[in-house]
Coordinates of C-alpha atoms in Angstrom, one line a residue:
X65 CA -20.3 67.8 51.9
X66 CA -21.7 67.6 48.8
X67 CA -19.8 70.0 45.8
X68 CA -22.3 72.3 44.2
X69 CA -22.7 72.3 40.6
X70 CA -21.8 75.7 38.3
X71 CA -25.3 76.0 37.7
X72 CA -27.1 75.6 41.7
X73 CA -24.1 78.6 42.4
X74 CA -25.4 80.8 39.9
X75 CA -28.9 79.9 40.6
X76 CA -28.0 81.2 44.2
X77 CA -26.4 84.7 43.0
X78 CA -29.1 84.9 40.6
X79 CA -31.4 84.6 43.6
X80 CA -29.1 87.4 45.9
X81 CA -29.7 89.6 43.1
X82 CA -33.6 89.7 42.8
X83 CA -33.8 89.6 46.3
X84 CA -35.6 86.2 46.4
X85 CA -35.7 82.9 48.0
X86 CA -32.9 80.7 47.0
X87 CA -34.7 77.5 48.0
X88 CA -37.6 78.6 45.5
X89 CA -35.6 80.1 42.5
X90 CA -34.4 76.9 40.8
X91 CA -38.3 75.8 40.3
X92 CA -39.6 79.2 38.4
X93 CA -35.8 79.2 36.7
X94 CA -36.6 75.8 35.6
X95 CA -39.5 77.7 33.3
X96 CA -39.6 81.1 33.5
X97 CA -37.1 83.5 31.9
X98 CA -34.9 86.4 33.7
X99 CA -37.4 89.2 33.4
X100 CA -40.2 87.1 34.1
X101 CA -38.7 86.5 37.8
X102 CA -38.7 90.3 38.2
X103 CA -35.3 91.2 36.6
X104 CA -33.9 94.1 34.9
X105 CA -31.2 95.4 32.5
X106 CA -29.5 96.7 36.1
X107 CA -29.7 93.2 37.6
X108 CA -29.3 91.5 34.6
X109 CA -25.7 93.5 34.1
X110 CA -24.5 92.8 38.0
X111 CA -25.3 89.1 37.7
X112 CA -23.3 89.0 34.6
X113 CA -20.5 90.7 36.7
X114 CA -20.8 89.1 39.5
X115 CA -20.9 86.0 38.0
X116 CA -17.6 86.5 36.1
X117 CA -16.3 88.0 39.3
X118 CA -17.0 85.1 42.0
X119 CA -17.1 82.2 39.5
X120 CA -15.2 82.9 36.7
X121 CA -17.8 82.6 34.6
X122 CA -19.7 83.9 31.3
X123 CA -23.2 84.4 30.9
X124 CA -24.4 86.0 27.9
X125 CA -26.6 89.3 28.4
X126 CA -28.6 89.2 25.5
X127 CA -29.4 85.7 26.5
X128 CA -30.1 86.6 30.2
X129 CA -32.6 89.1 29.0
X130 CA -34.2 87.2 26.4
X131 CA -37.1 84.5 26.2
X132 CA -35.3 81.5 27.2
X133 CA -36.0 80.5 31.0
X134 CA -33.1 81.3 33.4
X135 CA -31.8 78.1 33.9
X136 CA -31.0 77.3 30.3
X137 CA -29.6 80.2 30.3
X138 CA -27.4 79.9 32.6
X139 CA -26.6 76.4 32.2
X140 CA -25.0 77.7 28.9
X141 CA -22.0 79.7 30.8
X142 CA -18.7 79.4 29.9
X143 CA -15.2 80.0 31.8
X144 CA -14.7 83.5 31.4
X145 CA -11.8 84.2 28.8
X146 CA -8.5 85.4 29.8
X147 CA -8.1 88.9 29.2
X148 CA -5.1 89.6 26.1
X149 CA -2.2 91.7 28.0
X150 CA -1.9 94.8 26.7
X151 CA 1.3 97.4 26.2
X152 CA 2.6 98.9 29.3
X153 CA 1.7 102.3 29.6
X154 CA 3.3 104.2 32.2
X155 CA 1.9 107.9 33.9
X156 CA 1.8 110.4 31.3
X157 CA 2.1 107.7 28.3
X158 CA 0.4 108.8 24.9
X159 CA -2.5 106.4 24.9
X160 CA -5.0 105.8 21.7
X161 CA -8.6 107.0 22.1
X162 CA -11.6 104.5 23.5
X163 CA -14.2 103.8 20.9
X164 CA -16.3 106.2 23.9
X165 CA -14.0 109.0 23.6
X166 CA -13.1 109.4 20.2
X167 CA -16.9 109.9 19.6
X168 CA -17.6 112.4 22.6
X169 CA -14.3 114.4 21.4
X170 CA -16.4 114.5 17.7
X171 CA -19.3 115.8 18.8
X172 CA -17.1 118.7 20.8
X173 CA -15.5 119.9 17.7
X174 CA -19.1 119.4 15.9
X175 CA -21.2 121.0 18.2
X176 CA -19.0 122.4 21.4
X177 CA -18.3 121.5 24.7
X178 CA -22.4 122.1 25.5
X179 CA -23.0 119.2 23.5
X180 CA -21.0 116.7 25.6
X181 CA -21.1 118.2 29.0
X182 CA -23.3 116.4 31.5
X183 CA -24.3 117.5 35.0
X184 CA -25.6 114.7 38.1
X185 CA -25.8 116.7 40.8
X186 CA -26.3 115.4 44.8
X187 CA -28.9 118.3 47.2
X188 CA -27.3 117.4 50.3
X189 CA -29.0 118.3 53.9
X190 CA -27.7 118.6 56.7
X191 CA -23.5 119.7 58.3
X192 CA -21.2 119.4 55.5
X193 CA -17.7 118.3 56.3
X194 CA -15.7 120.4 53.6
X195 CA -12.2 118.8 54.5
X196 CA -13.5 114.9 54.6
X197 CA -14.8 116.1 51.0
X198 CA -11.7 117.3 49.9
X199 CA -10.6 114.0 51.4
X200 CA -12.9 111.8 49.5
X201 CA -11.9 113.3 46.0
X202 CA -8.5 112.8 46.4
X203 CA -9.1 109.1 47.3
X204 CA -11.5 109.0 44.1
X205 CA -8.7 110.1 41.8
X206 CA -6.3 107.9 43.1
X207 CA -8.4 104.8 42.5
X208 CA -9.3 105.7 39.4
X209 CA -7.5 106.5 36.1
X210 CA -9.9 107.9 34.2
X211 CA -10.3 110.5 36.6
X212 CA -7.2 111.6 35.5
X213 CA -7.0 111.2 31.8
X214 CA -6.7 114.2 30.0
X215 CA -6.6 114.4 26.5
X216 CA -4.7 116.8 23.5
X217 CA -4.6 116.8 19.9
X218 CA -1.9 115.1 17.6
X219 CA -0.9 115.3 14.2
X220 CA -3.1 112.0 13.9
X221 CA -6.0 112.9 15.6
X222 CA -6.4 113.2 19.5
X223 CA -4.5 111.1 22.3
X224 CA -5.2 111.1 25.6
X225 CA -2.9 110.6 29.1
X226 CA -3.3 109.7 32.3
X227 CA -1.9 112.4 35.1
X228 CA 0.1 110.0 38.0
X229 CA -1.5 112.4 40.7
X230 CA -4.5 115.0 39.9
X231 CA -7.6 114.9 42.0
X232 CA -10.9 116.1 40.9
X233 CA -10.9 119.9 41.3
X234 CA -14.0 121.5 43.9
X235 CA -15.0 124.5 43.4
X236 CA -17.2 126.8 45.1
X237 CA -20.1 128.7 43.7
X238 CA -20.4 131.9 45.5
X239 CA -24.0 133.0 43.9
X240 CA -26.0 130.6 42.0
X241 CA -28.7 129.3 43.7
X242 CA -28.1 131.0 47.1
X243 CA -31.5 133.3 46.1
X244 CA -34.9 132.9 47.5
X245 CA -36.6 133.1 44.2
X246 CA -37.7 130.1 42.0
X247 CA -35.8 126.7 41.5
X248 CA -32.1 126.9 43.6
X249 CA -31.1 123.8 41.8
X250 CA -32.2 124.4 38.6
X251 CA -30.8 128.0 39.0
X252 CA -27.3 126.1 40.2
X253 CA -28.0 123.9 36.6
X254 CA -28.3 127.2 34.4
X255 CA -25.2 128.3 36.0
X256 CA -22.9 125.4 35.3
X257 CA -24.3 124.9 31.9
X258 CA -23.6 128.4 30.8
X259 CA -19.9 127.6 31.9
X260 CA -19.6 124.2 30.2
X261 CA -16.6 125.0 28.4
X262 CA -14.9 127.1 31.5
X263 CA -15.8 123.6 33.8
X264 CA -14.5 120.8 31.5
X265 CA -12.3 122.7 28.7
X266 CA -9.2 123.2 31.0
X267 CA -6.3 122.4 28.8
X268 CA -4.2 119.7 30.3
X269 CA -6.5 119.1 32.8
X270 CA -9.1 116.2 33.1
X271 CA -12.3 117.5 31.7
X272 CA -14.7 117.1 35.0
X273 CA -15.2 119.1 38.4
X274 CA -16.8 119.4 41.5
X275 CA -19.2 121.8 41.9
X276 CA -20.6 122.9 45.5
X277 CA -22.8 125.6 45.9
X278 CA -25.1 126.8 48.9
X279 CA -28.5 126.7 48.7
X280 CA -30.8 128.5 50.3
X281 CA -32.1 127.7 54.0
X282 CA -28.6 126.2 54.9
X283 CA -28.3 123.4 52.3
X284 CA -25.8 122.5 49.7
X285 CA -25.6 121.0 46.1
X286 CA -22.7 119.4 45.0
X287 CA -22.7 118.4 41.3
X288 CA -20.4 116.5 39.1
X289 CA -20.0 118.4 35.9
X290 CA -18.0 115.9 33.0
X291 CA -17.6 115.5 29.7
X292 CA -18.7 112.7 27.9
X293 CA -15.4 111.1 27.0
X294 CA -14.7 110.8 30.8
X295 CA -17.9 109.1 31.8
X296 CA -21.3 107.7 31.1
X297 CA -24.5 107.6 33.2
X298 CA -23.2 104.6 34.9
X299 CA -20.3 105.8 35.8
X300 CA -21.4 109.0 37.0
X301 CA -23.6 106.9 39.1
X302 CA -21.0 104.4 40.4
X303 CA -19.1 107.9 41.8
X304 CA -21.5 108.7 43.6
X305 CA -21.9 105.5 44.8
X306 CA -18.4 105.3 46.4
X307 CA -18.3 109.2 47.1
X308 CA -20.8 109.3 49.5
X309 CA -19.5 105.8 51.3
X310 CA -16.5 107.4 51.4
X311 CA -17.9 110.1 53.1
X312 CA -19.3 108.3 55.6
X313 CA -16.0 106.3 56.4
X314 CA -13.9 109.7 56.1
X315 CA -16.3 111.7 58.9
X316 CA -15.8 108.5 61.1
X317 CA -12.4 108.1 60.8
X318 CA -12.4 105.3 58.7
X319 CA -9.5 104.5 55.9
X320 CA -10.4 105.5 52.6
X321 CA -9.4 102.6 49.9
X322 CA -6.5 104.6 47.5
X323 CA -5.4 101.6 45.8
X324 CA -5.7 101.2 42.4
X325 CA -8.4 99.9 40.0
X326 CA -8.1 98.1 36.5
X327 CA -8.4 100.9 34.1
X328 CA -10.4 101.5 31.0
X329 CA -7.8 99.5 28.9
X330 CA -7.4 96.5 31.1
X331 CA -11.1 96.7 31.5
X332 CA -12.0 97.2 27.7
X333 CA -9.5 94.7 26.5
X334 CA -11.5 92.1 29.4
X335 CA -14.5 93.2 27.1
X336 CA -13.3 92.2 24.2
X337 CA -12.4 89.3 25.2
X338 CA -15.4 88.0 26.7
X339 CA -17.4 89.6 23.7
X340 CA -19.5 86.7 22.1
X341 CA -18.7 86.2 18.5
X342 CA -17.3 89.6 17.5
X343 CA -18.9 92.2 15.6
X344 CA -19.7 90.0 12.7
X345 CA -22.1 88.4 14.9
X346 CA -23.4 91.4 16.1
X347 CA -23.6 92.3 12.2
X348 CA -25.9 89.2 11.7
X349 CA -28.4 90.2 14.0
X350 CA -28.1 93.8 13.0
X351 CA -30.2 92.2 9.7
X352 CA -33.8 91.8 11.8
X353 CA -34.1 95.8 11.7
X354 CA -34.3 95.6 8.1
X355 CA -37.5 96.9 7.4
X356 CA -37.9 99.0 10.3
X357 CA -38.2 103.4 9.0
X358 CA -34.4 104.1 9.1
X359 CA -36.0 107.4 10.8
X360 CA -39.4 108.9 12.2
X361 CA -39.5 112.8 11.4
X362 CA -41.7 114.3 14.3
X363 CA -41.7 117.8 12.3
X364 CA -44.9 117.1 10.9
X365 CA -44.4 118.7 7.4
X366 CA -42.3 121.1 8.9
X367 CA -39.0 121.9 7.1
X368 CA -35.3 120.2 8.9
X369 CA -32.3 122.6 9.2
X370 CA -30.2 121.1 7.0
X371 CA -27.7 120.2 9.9
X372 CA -29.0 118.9 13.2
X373 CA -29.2 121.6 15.8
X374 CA -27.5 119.8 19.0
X375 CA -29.7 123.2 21.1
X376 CA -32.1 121.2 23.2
X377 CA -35.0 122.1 25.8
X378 CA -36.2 119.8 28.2
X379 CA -39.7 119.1 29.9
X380 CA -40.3 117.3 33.4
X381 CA -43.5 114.7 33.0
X382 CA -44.9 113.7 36.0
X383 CA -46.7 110.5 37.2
X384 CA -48.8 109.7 39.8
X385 CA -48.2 107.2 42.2
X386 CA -51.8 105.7 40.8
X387 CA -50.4 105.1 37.4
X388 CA -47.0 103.8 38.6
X389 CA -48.7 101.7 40.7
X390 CA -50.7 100.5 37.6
X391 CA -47.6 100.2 35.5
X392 CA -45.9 97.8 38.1
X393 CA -49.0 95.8 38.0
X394 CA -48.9 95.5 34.3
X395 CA -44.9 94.3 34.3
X396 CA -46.0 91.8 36.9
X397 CA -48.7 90.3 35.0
X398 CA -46.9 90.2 31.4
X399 CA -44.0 89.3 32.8
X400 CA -41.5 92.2 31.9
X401 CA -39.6 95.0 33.9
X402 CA -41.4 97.9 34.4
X403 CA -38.8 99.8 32.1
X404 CA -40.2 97.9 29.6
X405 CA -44.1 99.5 30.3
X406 CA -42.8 102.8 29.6
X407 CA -40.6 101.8 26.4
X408 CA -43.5 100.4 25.1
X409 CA -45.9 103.4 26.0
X410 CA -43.3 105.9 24.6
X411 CA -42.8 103.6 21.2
X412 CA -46.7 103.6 21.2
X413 CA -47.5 107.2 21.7
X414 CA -44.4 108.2 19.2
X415 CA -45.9 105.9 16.6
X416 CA -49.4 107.0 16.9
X417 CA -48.1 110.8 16.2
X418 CA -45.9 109.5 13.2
X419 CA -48.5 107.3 12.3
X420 CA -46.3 104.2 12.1
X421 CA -46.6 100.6 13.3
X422 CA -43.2 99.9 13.5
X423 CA -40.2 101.7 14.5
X424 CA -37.1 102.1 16.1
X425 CA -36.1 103.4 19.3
X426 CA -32.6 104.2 20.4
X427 CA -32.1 102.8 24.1
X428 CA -29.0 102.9 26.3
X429 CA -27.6 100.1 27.4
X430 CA -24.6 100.0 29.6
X431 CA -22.2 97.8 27.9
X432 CA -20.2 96.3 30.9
X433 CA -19.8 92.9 30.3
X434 CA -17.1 92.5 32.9
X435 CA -17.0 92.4 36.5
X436 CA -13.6 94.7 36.1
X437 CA -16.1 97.4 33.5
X438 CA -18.9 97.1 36.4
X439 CA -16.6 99.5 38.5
X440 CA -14.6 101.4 36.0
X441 CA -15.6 104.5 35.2
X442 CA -15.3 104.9 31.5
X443 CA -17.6 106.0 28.6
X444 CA -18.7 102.2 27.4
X445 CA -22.9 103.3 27.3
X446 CA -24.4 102.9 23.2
X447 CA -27.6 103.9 22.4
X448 CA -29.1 100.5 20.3
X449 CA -32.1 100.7 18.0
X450 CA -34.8 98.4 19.4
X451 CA -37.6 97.2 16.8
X452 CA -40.9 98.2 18.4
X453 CA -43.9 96.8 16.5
X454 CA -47.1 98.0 17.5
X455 CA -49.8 95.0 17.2
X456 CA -51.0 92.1 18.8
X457 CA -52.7 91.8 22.2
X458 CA -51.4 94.1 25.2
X459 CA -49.0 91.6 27.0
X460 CA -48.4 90.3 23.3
X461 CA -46.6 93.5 22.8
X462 CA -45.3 94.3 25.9
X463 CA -43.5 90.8 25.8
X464 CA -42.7 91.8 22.0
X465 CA -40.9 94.5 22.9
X466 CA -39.0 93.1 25.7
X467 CA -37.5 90.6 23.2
X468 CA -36.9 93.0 21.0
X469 CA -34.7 95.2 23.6
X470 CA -32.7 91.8 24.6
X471 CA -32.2 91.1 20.3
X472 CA -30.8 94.9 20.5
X473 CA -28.3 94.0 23.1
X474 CA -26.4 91.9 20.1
X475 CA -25.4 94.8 18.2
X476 CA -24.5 97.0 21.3
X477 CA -20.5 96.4 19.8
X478 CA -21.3 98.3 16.5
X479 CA -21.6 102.0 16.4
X480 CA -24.5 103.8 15.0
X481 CA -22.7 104.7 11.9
X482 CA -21.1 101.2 11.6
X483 CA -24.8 99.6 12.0
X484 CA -26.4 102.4 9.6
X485 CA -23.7 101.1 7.2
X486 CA -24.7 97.4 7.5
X487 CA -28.0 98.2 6.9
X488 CA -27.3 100.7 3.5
X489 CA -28.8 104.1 5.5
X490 CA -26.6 106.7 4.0
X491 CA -25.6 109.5 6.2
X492 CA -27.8 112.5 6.9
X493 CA -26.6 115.5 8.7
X494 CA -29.9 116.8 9.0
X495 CA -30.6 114.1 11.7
X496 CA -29.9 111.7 14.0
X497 CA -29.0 108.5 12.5
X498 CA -31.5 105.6 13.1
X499 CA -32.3 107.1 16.4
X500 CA -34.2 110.1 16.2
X501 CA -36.3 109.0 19.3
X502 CA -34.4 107.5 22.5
X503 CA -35.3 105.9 25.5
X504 CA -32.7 105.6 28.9
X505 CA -34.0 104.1 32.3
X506 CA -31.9 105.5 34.4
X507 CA -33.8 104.9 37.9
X508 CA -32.3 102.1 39.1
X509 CA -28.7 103.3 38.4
X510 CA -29.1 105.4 42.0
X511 CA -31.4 105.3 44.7
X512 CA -34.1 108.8 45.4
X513 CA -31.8 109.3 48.3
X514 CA -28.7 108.6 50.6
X515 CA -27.4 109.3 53.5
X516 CA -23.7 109.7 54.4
X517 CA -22.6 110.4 58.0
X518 CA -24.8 113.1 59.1
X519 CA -25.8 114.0 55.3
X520 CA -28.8 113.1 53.5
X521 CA -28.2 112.9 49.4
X522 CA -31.2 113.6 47.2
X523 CA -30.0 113.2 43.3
X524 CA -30.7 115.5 40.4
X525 CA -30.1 115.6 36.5
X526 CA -29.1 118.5 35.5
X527 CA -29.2 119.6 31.7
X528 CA -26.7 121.6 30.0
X529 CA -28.9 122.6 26.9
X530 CA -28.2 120.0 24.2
X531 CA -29.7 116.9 22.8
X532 CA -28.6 113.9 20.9
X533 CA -32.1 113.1 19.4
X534 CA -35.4 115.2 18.4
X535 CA -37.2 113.5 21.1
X536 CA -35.4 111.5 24.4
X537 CA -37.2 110.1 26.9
X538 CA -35.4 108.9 30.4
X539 CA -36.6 107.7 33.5
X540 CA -35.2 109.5 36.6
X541 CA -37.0 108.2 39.0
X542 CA -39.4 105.7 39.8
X543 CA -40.3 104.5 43.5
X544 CA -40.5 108.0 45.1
X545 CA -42.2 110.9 43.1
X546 CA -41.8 109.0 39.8
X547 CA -40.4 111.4 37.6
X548 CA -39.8 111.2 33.3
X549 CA -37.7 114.0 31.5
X550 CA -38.5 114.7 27.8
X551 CA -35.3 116.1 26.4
X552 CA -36.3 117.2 22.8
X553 CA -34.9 120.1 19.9
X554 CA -37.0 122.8 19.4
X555 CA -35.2 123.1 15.8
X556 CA -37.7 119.8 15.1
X557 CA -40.1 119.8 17.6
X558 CA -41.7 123.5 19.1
X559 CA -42.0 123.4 22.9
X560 CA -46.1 123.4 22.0
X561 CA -45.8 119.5 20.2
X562 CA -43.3 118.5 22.8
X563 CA -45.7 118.9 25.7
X564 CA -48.4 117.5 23.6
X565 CA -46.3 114.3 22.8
X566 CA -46.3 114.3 26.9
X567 CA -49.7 113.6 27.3
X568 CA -50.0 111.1 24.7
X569 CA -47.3 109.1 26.4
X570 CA -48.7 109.6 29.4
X571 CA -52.2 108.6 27.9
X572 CA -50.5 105.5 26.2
X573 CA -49.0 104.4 29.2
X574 CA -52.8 104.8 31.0
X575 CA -54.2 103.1 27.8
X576 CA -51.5 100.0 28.6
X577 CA -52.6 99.9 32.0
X578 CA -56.1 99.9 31.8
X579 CA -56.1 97.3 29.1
X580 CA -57.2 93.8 29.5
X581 CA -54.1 91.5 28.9
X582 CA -55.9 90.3 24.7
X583 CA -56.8 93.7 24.0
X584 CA -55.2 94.6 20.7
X585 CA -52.5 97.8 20.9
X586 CA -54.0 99.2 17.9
X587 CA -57.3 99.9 19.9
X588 CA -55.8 101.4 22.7
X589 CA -55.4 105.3 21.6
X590 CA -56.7 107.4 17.9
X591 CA -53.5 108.4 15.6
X592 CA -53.4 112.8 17.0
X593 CA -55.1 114.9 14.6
X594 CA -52.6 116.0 11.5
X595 CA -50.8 112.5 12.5
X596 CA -49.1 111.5 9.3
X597 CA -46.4 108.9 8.3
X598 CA -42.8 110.6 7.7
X599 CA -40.6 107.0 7.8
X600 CA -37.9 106.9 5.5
X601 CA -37.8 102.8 5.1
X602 CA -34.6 101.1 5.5
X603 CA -33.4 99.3 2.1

């Protein structure tokens, strides 16, 4: 039998992971790059995973979402690099902060514990086993550390620990949401955000619970309420994930797996090892944002508070299955994901109303470079500046900005204050720094819904009244009922502009779907009335 070469095997799990033919992948590899061949950041981050996993091998993300066909790309991985042994650190050791949690546990003390609570919550339907629950948390703690790290302050600043036994608290909600009137899970949302600091502020306790409530006409929502320095969006989605297949083992009598997975240190220090030429590197191509607006005012002429107001509203935007239809159509032909349709759209209708052709957007990426990050949950998300330049032809652009997101994913190790400094933006407390206006695709991270023994799991974001940005924009959902949320601080932006900025993206994104593939972007939509430039250009 003949031995297959490094690259025909990664070939084969790149193929696993689009869900193509592995006889035809190699030929369209051979010329066509990653998102071309229908892939994703999501995809893109479990073939780098799963390649490190199964082969023991390196591929680059930047390079796996960039222009370069697949195959080169791939043909350019390395042996993955062994991972530097850290201290021991027993139960209950004083531990230093992650880079993730000593910026969560700043926000906190700047803003409260509103500003860094976050709320995913599960509408489940149909007889709820209370006791395999109860089951299944205890199971999630004792796989996970981070589960149980709790954290305290120090005469140097804040530490954190990690509890040898503690699993995630349930409680019950005897009220909230059980009324006939209105929204029962937003009502449940209110609720828990009212009583951020009650739910995650439990001194010497891991900042996270379980909340289940009952909703009206026998349902139940159960939500996980954490702070920031315990998880990300990823990880918050990867619980889920192995909650409700735990469930499903736990109500068929099925072992649950108790054993223990590598940690956020074992995990971060894999990370660093596998990074790809440090943060000077990611310093060096930090340099193509100069001459980008180190910030895009949306006040229009309106006066800033002098310190950003973290108090944020949020609006629910809509799409019919017409226009995602003719986005998906539009990333097929241009040859990009269909995350990066509604990047671009966003960038396009944000620039029209700040009368810019070129700025940066703040996107999350997921930083987990590491089969051993993939299932750890730990705070590793950044929000990157991606370069967004509003010209040439429609699938000019669109491609544009693709490339642009993958060039972003190089400085993903340097913070936003460590990349405002490489690029001489001083600090302003009156406002986000560098990104002022975010993006987050956050649909493929779960699926609409999912059953689990006799329950049926339909997902929700909750919102616990702050923002990060003057204007965020995330994907929720995308295949059934696509669904955007505009997260935005009525400080900057009045509830009035906010739902006007909707329908221009929503017009932009109909504008980029309508287009002919040559049509210039600068045709597409007017600048709105009272449009005016407020960039503040980077030095």
């Amino acid at each position: 039998m003949l031995t297959r070469t490094p690259l025909e095997e990664l070939l084969d799990l790149a193929a696993d992971v689009l869900g193509c033919d592995r006889r035809a992948l190699p030929a369209g590899a051979a010329g066509s790059p990653f998102i071309t061949l229908g892939g994703g950041l999501a995809q893109a981050v479990r073939l780098q995973a799963r390649a490190g996993r199964q082969l023991g091998l390196a591929v680059d993300l930047a390079q796996l979402l960039g222009p370069a066909p697949l195959a080169d790309v791939l043909a350019r991985a390395v042996p993955v690099p062994a991972a530097v042994p850290g201290p021991p650190a027993g139960a209950g050791a004083v531990r230093a902060l992650l880079p993730g949690q000593r910026a969560a546990l700043a926000a906190e003390r700047a803003a409260g514990a509103g500003a860094v609570c976050r709320v995913l919550s599960a509408e489940l339907a149909g007889p709820l086993d209370a006791g395999a629950l109860r089951r299944v948390l205890a199971a999630l703690g004792a796989r996970h550390e981070g589960l149980r790290t709790v954290f305290a302050d120090a005469p140097h600043g804040p530490v954190r620990r990690v509890l040898a036994a503690c699993a995630p608290p349930l409680v019950t909600l005897e009220a909230a949401g059980a009324g006939g009137g209105g929204d029962p899970v937003a009502a449940v949302h209110g609720y828990l955000a009212a009583r951020a600091r009650q739910l995650v502020g439990r001194p010497g306790r891991p900042p996270l619970v379980f909340a289940l409530g009952r909703l009206a006409g026998g349902g139940h929502l159960l939500s996980f309420v954490y702070h920031d320095a315990v998880a990300d969006s990823w990880s918050a989605a990867l619980l889920w994930q192995e909650l409700l297949a735990d469930y499903d083992r736990a109500v068929h009598r099925r072992p649950l797996v108790r054993g223990l997975r590598p940690g956020p240190d074992t995990a971060g220090r894999a990370l660093v090892a596998a990074r790809p030429g440090g943060l000077r590197a990611a310093a060096e191509r930090a340099e193509r944002l100069r001459g980008f607006p180190a910030a895009v005012d949306l006040t229009e002429g309106a006066p800033r508070p002098a310190v950003f107001d973290v108090h944020g509203e949020r609006l629910h935007v809509g799409l019919d299955v017409r226009l995602r239809d003719a986005a998906d159509a539009t990333a097929r032909r241009a040859g990009v994901p269909h995350g990066t349709v509604l990047l671009a759209a966003w960038a396009l209708a944000v620039g029209r109303r700040a009368d810019l052709e070129r700025l940066l957007v703040g996107c999350e990426v997921p930083r987990r470079a590491t089969a051993a990050l993939l299932g750890t949950p730990a705070p590793c998300s950044a929000t990157v500046p991606v370069g967004c330049e509003l010209q040439g032809g429609v699938d000019y652009f669109l491609r544009g900005v693709a490339c642009a997101f993958s060039e972003a994913l190089g400085c993903a190790d340097l913070d936003t204050a460590e990349l405002a400094r490489e690029l001489g933006v001083r600090p302003d407390r009156s406002r986000p720094v560098l990104t002022p206006v975010t993006f987050a695709a956050r649909d493929e991270l779960l699926p609409a819904r999912v059953r689990a023994g006799d329950l049926s799991a339909r997902f929700h974001h909750g919102h616990a009244g702050a923002v990060t940005a003057d204007a965020a924009l995330t994907v929720l959902r995308w295949r059934e009922g696509p669904l955007l949320r505009l997260e935005f601080a009525p400080a900057v932006l009045s509830r009035t502009r906010a739902v006007r900025l909707a329908g221009e993206l929503r017009g932009a994104l109909a504008a980029l779907t309508a287009a002919s593939p040559h049509t210039p972007v600068e045709d597409l939509l007017p600048a709105p009335a009272g449009a005016r430039s407020l960039a503040l250009p980077l030095p």
